[in-house]
Short mmCIF file of C-alpha atoms in Angstrom, two decimals:
data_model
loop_
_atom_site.label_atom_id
_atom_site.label_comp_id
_atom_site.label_asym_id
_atom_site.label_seq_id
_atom_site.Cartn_x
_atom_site.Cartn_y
_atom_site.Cartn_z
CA UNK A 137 -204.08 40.34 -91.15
CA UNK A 138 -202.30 38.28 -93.02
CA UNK A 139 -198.63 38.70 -93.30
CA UNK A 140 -197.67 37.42 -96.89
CA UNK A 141 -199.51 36.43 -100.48
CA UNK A 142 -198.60 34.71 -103.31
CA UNK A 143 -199.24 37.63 -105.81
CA UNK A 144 -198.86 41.25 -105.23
CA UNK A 145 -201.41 42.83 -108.35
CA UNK A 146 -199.98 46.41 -108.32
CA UNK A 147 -202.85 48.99 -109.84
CA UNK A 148 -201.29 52.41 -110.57
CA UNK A 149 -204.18 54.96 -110.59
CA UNK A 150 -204.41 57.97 -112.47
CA UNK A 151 -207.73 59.84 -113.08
CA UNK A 152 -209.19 56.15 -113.38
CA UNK A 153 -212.00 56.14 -110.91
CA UNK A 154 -214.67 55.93 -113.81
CA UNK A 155 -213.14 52.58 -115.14
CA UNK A 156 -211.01 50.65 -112.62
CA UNK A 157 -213.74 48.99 -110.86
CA UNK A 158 -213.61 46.77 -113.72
CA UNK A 159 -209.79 46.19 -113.62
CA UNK A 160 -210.16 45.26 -109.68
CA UNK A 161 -212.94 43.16 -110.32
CA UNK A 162 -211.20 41.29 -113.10
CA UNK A 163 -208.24 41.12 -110.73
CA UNK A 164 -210.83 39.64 -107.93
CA UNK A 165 -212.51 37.24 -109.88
CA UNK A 166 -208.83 34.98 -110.43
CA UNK A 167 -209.48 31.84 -109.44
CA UNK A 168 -206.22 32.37 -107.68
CA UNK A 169 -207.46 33.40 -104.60
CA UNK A 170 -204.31 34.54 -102.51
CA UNK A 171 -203.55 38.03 -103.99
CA UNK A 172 -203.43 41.16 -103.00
CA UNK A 173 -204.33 44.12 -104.80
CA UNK A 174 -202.29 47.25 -104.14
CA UNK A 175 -204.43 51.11 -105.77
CA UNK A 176 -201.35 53.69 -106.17
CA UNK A 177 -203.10 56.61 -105.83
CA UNK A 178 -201.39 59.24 -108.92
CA UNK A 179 -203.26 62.37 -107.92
CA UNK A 180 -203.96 64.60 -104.55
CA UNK A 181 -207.59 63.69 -104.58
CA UNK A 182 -207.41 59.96 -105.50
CA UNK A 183 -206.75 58.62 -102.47
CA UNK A 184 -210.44 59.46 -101.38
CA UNK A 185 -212.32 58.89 -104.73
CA UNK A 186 -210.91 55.45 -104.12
CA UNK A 187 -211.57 54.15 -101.30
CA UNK A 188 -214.80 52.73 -102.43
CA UNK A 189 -212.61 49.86 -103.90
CA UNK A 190 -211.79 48.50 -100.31
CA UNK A 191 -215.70 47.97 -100.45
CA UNK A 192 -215.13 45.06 -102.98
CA UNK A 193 -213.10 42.85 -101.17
CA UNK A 194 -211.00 43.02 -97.63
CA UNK A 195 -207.82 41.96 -100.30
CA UNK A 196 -207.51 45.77 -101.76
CA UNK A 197 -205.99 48.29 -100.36
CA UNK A 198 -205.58 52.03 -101.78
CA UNK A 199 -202.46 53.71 -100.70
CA UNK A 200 -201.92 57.22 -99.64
CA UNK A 201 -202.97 60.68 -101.64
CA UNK A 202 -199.55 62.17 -103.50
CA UNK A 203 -199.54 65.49 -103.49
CA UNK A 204 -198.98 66.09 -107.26
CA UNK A 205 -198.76 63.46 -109.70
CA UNK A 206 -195.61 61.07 -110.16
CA UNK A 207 -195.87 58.98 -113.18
CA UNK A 208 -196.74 55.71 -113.94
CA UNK A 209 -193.47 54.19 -112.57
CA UNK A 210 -192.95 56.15 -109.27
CA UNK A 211 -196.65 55.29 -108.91
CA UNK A 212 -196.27 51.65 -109.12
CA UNK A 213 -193.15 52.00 -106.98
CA UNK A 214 -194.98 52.96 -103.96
CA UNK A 215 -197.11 50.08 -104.16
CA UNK A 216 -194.00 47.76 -104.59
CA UNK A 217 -192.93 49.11 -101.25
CA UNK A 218 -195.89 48.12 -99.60
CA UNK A 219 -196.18 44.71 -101.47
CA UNK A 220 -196.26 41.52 -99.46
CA UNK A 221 -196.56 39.08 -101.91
CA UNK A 222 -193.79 36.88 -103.38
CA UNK A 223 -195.12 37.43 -106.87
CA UNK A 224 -195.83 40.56 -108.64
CA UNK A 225 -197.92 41.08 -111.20
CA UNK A 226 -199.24 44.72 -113.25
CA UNK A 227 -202.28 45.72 -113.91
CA UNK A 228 -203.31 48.75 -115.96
CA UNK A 229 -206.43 50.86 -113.92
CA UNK A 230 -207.85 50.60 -117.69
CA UNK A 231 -207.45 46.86 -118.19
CA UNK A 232 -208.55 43.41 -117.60
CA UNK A 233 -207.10 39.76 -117.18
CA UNK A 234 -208.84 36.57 -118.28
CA UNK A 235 -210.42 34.59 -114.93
CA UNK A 236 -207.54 31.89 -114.93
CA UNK A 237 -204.40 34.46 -115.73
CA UNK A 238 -202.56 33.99 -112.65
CA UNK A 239 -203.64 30.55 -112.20
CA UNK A 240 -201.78 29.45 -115.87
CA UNK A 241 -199.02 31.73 -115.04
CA UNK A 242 -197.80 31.32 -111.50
CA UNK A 243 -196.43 27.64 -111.43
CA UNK A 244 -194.62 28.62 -114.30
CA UNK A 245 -193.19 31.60 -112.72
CA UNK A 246 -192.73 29.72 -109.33
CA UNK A 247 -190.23 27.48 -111.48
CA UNK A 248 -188.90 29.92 -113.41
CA UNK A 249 -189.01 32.95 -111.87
CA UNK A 250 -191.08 34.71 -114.58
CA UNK A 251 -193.83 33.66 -117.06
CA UNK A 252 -195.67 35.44 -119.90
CA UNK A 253 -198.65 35.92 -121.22
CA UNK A 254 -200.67 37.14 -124.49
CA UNK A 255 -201.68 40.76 -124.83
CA UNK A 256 -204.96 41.08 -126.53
CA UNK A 257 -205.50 44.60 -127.53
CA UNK A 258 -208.64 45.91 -128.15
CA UNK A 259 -210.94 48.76 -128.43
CA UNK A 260 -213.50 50.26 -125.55
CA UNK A 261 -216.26 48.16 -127.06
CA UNK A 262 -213.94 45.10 -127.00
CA UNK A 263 -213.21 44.70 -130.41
CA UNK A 264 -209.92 43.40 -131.50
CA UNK A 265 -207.49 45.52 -132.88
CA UNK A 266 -204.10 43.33 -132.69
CA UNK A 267 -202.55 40.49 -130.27
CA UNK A 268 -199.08 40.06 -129.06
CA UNK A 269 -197.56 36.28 -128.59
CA UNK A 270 -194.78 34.83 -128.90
CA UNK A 271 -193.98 32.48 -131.54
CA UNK A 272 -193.24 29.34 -129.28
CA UNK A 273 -193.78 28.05 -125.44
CA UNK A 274 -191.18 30.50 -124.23
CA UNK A 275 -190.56 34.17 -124.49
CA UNK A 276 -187.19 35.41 -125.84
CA UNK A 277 -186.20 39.25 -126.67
CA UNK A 278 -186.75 38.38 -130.34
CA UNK A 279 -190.74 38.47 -129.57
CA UNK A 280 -190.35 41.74 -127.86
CA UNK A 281 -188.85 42.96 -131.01
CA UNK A 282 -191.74 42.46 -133.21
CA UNK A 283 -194.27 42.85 -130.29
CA UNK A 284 -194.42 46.56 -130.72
CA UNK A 285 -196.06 46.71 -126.83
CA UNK A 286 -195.80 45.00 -123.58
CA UNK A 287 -195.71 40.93 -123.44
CA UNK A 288 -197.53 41.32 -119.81
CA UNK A 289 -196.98 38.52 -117.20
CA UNK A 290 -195.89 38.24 -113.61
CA UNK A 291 -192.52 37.97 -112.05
CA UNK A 292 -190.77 36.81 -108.50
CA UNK A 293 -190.58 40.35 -106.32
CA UNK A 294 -187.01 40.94 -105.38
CA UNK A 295 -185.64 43.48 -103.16
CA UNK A 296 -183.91 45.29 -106.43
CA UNK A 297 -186.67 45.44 -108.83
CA UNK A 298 -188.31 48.78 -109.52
CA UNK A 299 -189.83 50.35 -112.19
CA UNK A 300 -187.80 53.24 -113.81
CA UNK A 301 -189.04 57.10 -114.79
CA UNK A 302 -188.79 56.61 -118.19
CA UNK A 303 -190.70 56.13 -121.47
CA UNK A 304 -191.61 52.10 -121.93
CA UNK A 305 -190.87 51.70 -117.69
CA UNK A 306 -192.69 48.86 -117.96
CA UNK A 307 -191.53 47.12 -121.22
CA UNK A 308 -188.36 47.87 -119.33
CA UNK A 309 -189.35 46.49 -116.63
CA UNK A 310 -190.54 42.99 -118.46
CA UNK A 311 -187.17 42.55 -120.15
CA UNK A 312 -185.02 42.89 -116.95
CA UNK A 313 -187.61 40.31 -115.57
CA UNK A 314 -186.67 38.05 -119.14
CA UNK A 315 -183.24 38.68 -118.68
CA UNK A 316 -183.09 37.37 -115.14
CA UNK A 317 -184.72 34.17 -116.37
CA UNK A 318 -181.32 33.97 -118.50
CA UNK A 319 -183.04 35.52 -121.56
CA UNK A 320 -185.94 33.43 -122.17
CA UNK A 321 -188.94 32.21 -119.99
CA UNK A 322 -192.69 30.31 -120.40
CA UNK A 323 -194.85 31.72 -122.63
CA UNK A 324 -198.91 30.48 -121.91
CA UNK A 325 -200.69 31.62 -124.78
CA UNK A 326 -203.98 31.24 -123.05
CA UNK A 327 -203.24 33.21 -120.27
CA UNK A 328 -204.52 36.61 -121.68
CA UNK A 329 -204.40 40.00 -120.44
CA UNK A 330 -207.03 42.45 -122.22
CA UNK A 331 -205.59 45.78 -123.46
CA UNK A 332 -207.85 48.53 -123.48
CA UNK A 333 -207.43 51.25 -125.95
CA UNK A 334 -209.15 54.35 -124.66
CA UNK A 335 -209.82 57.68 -126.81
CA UNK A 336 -207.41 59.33 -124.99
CA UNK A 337 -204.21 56.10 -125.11
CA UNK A 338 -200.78 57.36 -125.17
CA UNK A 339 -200.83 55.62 -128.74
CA UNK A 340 -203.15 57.96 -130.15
CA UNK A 341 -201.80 61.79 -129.50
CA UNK A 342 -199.49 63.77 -131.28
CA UNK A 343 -196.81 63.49 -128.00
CA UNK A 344 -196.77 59.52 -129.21
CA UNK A 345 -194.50 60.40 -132.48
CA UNK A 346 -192.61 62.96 -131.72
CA UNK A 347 -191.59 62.08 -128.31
CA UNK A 348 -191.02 58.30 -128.19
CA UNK A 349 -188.00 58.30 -130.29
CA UNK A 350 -185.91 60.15 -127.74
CA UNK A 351 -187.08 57.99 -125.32
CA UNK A 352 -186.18 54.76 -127.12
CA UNK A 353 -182.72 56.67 -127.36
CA UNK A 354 -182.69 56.91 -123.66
CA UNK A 355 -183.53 52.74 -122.94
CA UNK A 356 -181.11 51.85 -125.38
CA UNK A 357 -178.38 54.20 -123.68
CA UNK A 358 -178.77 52.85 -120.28
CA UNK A 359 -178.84 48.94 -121.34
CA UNK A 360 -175.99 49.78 -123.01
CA UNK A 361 -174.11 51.76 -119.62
CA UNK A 362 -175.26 48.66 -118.09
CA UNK A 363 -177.96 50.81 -115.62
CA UNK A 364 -180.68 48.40 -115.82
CA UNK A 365 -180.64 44.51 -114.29
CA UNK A 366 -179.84 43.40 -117.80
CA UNK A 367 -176.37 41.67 -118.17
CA UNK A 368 -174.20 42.43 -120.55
CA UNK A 369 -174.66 39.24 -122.60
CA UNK A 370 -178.24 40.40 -122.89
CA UNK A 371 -177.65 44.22 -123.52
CA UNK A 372 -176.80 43.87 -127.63
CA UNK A 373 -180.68 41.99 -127.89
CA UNK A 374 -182.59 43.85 -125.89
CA UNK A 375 -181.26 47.08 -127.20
CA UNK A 376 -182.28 45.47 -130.39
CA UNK A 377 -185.51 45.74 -128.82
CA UNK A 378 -185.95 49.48 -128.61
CA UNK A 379 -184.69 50.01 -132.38
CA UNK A 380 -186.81 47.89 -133.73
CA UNK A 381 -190.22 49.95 -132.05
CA UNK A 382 -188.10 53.06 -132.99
CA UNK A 383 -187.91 52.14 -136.85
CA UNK A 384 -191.67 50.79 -136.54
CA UNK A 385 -192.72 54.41 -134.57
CA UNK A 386 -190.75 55.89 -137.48
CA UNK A 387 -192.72 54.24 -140.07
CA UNK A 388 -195.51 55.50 -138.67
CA UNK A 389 -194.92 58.87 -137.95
CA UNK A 390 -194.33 59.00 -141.90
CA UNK A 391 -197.76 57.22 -142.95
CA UNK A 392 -198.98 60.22 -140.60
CA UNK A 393 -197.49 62.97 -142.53
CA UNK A 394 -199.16 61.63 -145.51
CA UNK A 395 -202.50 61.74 -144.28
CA UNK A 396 -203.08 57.97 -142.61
CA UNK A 397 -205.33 58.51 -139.79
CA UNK A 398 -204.92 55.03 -138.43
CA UNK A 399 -204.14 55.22 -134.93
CA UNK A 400 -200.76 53.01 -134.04
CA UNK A 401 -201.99 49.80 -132.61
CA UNK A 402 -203.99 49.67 -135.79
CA UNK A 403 -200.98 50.76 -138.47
CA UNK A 404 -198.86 47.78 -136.72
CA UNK A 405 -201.97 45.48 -137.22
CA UNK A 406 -201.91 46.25 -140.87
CA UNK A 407 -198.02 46.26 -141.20
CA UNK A 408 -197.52 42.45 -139.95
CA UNK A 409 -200.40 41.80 -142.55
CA UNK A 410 -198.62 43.90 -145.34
CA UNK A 411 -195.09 42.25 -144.70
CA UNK A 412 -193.82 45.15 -143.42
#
């Protein structure tokens, strides 16, 4: 077998199995061929439901059964450990990536250590709701501040990266991976990773508004301790970061109490279009 891969594509699984066929096939089909593809198991019974994904290709393999679930982070962490690859790059079990995603991304990040690019959210059907870009050929943590969700990319696997048990672990995640880069890094607007709103998104329960503020509280608290990999001269922007989705989840949560039934993906659509 072989030993190492340019790109470890990490797959966190959580009752998934009716969906992430497509996600590991869109992961498959890169026309960058030397990947693996890690399934983190996030349930006792997942490890067997899929195993038919090692079916697809001799390039996936599904880790071992958990006993309870973990979260998203811890998840993703387990497949880190097993990674092999000098790249990694995250995949949502509900998502998709363009055919030539890696391919416009990876001798970017192979120079810079990191490389972006655009999230194109959209419905089940595939209808758009909203896209996040930045607003030039590199990423800085201004864009994150109006993106409102993840700028999604791949990154140069180092022995202290890890995803964090928090709200936003891997927004996080992506701005400790910015920050390394020295606070900016490529942005390849045609390299496009598909968003996939399901009925059941974080975005769209109750938990969404009254939750995330506390847990913007809690980012913004440890870049400011300084217990993330972002450096000090990076803290005051990225913690800039978190307030800004905090005033925009704010916004929202009062356009709820009125009686807008938008969902939030669509509410931020409508607020870049309003001026808000």
């Amino acid at each position: 077998m072989k030993a190492g891969w340019r790109v470890s594509i990490i797959i966190a699984a959580y009752q998934a199995r009716d969906f992430i066929a497509e996600a590991v096939q869109s992961a498959l089909s890169q026309s960058v061929a030397d990947t693996e593809i890690l399934i983190s198991p996030d349930e006792p019974r997942d490890a067997a439901d899929y195993s038919f994904l090692t079916q697809l290709d001799p390039r996936v393999r599904v880790l071992a059964e958990v006993l309870a679930p973990t979260g998203p982070g811890t998840a993703r962490n387990r497949a880190l450990d097993a990674a092999r690859g000098d790249f990694i790059a995250l995949l949502d079990a509900d998502d998709l990536w363009a055919p030539d995603y890696l391919a416009r991304l990876l001798p970017l990040a192979e120079r810079r250590g990191a490389a972006f690019g655009r999230t194109r959210i959209t419905d089940w059907a595939g209808k758009i709701v909203r896209e996040i870009r930045a607003k030039s050929d590199t990423v800085a943590f201004a864009d994150f501040a109006t993106a409102y969700g993840s700028l999604h990319g791949i990154t140069r696997r180092s022995p202290q990266r890890r995803w964090r048990d928090v709200l936003a672990e891997d927004v996080l995640f992506d701005m400790e991976s910015l920050a390394l880069c020295g606070g900016e890094a490529p942005f390849v607007p045609d390299a496009v990773y598909q968003l996939r709103l399901r009925p059941h998104s974080m975005t769209r329960g109750d938990h969404f508004i009254n939750e995330i503020g506390a847990g913007y509280d809690r980012l913004m608290a440890m870049i400011a301790a300084g217990e993330t990999l972002i450096p000090p001269q990076h803290c005051a922007a990225a913690g800039a970061v978190f307030r800004s989705w905090q005033d925009m989840n704010a916004a929202f949560a009062a356009a709820q109490a009125v009686g807008d039934r938008r969902d939030f993906q669509a509410f931020v659509a409508q607020a870049f279009v309003a001026g808000i």
